[in-house]
XYZ file of C-alpha atoms in Angstrom:
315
model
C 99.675 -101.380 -89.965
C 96.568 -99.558 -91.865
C 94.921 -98.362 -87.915
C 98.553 -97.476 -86.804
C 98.774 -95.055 -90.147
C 95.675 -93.664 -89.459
C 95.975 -93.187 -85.886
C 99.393 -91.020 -86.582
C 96.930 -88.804 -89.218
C 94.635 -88.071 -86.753
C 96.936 -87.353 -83.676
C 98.676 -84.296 -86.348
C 95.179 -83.003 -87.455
C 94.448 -81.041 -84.283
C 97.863 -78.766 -85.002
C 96.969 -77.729 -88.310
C 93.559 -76.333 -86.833
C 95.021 -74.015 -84.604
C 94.589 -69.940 -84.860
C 97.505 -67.352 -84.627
C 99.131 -67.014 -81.265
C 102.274 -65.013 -80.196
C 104.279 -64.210 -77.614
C 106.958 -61.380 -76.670
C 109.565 -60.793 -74.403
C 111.972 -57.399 -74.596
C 115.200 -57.282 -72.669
C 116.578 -54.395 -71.194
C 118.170 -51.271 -72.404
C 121.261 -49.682 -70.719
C 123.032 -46.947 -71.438
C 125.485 -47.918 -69.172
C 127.070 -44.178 -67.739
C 127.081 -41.376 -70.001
C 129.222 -38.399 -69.970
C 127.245 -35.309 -70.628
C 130.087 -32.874 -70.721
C 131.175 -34.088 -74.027
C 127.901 -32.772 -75.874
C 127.733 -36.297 -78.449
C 125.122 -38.825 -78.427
C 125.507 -42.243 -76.840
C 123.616 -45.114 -78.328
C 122.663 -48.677 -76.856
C 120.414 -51.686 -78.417
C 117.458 -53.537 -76.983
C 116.244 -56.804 -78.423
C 112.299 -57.467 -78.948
C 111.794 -61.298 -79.653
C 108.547 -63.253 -80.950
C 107.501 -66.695 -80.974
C 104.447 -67.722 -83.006
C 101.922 -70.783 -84.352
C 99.568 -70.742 -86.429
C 97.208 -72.516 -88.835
C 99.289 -73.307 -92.185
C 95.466 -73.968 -93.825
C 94.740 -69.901 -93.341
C 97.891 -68.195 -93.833
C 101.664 -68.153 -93.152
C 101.757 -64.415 -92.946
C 101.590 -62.764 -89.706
C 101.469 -59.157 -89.087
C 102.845 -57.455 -86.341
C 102.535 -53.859 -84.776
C 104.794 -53.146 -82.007
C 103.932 -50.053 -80.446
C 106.102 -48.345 -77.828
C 104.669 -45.376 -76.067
C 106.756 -42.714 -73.950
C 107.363 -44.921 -70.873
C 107.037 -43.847 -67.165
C 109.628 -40.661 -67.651
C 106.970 -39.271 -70.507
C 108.426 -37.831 -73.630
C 109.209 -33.475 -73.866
C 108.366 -33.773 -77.469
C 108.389 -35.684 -80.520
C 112.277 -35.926 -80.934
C 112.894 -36.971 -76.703
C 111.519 -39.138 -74.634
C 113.025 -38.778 -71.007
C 114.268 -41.222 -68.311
C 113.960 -39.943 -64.419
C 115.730 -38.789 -61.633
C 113.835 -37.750 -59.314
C 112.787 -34.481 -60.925
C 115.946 -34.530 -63.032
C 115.267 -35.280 -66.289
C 117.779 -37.176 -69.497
C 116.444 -36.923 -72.998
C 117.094 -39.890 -75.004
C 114.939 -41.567 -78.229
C 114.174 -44.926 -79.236
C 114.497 -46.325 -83.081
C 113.357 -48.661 -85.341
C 116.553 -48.086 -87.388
C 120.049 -48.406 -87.426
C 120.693 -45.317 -89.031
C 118.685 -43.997 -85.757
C 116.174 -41.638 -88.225
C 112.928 -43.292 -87.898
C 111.418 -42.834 -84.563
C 109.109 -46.188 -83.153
C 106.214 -44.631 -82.103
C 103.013 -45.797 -81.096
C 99.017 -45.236 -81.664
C 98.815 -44.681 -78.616
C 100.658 -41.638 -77.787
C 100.360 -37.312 -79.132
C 103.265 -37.687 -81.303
C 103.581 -38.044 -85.787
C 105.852 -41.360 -85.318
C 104.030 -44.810 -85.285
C 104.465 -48.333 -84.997
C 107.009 -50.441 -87.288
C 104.932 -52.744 -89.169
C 107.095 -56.113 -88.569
C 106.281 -59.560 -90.483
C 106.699 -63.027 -89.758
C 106.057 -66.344 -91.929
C 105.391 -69.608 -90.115
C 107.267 -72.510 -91.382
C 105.864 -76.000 -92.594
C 105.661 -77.125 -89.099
C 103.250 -74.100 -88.712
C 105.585 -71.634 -85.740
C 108.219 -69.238 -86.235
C 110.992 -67.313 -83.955
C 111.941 -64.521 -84.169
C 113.509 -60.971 -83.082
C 114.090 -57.701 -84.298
C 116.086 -54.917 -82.891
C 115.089 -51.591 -80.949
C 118.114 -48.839 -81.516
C 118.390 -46.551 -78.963
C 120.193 -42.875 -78.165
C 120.519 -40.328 -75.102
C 121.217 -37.290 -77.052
C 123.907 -34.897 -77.344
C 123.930 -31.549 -75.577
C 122.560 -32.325 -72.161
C 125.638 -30.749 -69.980
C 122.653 -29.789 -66.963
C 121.524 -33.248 -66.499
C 122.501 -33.750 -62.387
C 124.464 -36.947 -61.986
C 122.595 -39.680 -60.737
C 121.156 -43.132 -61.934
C 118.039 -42.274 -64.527
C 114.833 -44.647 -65.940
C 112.037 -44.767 -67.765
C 109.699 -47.839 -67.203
C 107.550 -49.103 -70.121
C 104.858 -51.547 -68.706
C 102.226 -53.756 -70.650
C 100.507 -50.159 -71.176
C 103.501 -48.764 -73.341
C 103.785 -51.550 -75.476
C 101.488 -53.341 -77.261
C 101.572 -55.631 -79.573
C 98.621 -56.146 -81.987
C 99.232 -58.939 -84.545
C 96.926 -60.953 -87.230
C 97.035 -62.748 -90.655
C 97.463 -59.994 -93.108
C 99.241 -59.319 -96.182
C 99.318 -55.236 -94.831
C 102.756 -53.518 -94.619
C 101.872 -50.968 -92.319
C 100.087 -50.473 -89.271
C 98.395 -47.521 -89.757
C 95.521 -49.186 -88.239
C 96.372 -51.903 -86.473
C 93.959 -54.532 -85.657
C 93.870 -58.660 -84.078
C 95.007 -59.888 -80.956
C 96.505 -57.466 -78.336
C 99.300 -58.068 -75.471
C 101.833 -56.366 -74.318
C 105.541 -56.730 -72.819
C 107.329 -54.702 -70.450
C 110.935 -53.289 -70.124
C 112.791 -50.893 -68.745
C 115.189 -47.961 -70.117
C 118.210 -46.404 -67.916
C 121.145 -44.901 -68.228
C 124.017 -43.702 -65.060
C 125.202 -40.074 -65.368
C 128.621 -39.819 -63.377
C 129.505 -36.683 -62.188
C 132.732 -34.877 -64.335
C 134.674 -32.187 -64.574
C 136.224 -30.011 -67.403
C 138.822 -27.803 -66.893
C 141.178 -25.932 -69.467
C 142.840 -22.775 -69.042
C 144.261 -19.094 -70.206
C 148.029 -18.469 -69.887
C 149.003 -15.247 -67.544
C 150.990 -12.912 -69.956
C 153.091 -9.762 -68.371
C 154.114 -8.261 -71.348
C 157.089 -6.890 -72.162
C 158.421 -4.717 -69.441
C 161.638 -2.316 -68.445
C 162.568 -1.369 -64.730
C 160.556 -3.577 -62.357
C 159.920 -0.698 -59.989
C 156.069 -0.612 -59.682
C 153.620 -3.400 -59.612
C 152.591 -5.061 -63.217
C 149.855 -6.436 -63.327
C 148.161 -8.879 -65.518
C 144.888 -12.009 -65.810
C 144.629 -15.439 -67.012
C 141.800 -17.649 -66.703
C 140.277 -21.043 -65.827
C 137.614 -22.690 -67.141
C 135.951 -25.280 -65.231
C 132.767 -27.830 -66.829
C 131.059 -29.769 -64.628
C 127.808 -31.664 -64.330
C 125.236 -29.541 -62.541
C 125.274 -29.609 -58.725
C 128.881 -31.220 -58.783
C 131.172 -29.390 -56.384
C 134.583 -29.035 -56.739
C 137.914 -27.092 -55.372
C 140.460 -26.038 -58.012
C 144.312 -25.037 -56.603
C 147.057 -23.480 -58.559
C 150.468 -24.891 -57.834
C 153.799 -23.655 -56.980
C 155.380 -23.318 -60.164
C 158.558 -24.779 -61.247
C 159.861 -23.401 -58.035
C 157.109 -25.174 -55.555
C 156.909 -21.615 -54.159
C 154.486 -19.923 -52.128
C 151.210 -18.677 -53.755
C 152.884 -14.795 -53.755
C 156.019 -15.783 -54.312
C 156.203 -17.762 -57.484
C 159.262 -17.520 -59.637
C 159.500 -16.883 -63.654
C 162.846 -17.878 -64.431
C 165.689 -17.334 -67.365
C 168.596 -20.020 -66.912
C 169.822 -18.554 -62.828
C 167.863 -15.593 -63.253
C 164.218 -15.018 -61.724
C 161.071 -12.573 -61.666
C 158.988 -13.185 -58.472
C 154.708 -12.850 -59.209
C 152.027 -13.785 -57.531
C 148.469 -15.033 -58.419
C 144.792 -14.233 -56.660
C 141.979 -15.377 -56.631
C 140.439 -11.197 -56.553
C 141.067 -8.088 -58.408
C 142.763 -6.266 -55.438
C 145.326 -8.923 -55.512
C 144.767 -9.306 -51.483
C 143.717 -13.236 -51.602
C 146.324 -15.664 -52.819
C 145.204 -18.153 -54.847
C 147.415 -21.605 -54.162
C 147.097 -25.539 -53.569
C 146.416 -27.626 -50.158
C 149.901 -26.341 -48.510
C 148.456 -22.903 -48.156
C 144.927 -23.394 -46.256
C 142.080 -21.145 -47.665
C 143.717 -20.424 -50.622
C 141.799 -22.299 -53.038
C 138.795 -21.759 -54.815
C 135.976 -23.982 -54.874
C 132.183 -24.041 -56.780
C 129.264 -26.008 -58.114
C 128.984 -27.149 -61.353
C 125.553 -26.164 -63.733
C 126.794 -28.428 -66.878
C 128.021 -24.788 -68.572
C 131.610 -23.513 -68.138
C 132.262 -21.020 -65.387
C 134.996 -19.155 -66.110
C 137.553 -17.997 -62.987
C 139.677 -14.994 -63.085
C 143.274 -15.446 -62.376
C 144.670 -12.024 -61.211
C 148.656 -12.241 -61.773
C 151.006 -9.551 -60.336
C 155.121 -8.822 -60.122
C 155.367 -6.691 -57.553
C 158.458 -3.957 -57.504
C 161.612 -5.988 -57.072
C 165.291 -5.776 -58.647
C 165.170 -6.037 -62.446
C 166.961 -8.546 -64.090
C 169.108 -8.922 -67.056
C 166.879 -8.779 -70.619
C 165.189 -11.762 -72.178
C 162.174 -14.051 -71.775
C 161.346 -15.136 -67.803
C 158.686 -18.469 -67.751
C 156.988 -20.435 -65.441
C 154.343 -23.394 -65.390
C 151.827 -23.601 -62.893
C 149.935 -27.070 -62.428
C 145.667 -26.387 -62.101
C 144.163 -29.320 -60.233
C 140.363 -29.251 -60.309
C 139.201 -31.695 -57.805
C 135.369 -33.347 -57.736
């Protein structure tokens, strides 16, 4: 029994002898699509995980500085890195925070923000798992970003990991063993549209015997190099573009609506071919003229003549 106890001692020994060693793995972050017409921020979370042994007979305290560089779409400045599409560039920023405030830099890179320093402690059988989380954000305000699927690749290069026995609490300068993981950041912008609009108002008027004229507007937003058509409808009516109807109870004004100042180009829906108007989106709003006019016609009783006309912006 004696040689079997010893035998067990000895097989253990070689465990307890062993130096630091740790390995990483980082999974993915996706933005999934992002609207950039709405000007806000849209966040997303990787996960960074570490496994590590050691020798309990040193120290339980491992030290660990994760640095993450600016990844294969670079960074503009110190607030942005960017993902890629083709030459189309997304701004977006990686944290080591919830709060998204402190920016996980690296050593590596021309930029104030540096590595997290992150600490593990081995337990009594002398390894330890564990993860921490990276916060991510594509930033507000990027209405010219062209739709289109965008990344930023962060190989072995970008981040490093340099770990050691310490009792530091920063990584200031980092030193130990060095490896690196790699992962990738992307995000999908899907092309959109914005539209809103200005109501046509004719005033107050007495005999309808000469033309009145008057403008509205519509606004479209869409992502840059997004085409789209926008028609006006009928009216309550469903009349033709120049022959649209305000109406009080039985009683009507006819107007039209045009697409130019001249009032010579109708501006109407499918059912009137060539009367729409179309144009490309640059992420800003692009403001269309409607020209309204009531041409000379027999004036009706006194009161308040309305109509609603339905925009459709198409994309």
């Amino acid at each position: 029994m004696l040689r079997a106890i010893g035998f067990l001692l000895f097989s253990l020994l070689p465990s307890l002898c062993l130096s630091q060693s740790c390995s990483f793995t980082a999974t993915d972050m996706s933005f999934g699509p992002v609207d950039t017409l709405t000007g806000g921020p849209v966040n997303s979370t990787a996960t960074i995980s570490v496994s590590c042994t050691g020798d309990l007979l040193t120290q339980r305290r491992i030290l660990i500085c994760p640095g993450i560089g600016a990844g294969s779409g670079g960074a503009s400045s110190a607030a942005a890195r960017q993902m890629l599409n083709g030459t189309h560039t997304l701004n977006y920023q990686l944290y080591s925070d919830s709060g998204r405030s402190i920016v996980w830099g690296s050593n590596n890179w021309a930029y104030p923000a540096k590595p997290p320093a992150y600490a593990v402690n081995l337990n009594l059988l002398g390894f330890v798992n564990s993860s921490t989380t990276l916060y991510g954000t594509v930033l507000g305000s990027q209405g010219a970003a062209a739709p289109g699927p965008y990344l930023s690749a962060f190989a072995t290069a970008d981040t490093y990991f340099i770990y050691r026995y310490s009792a530091d609490t920063t990584c200031d300068a980092p030193a130990g063993t060095l490896t690196g993981v790699s992962f990738n950041v992307n995000a999908n912008v899907a092309p959109n549209c914005l539209v809103s609009v200005g109501n046509v108002d004719f005033g107050t008027r007495g005999v309808l015997s000469a033309n009145v004229d008057a403008t509205g507007s519509v606004t479209a937003t869409c992502t840059a190099g997004t085409t789209y058509t926008i028609s006006l409808g009928g009216g309550l009516a469903n009349a033709a573009p120049t022959a649209r109807k305000m109406s009080k109870a039985a009683e009507t004004v006819t107007y039209g609506l045009y697409k130019d100042t001249n009032r010579s180009q109708p501006w109407g829906d499918a059912t009137t071919p060539g009367s729409t108007v179309a144009g490309t989106g640059t992420g800003a709003a692009q403001v269309l003229t409607v020209y309204g006019r009531v041409p000379p016609q027999t004036t009706p009783t006194p009161g308040t003549y309305t109509d609603t006309v339905v925009v459709t912006l198409t994309y």
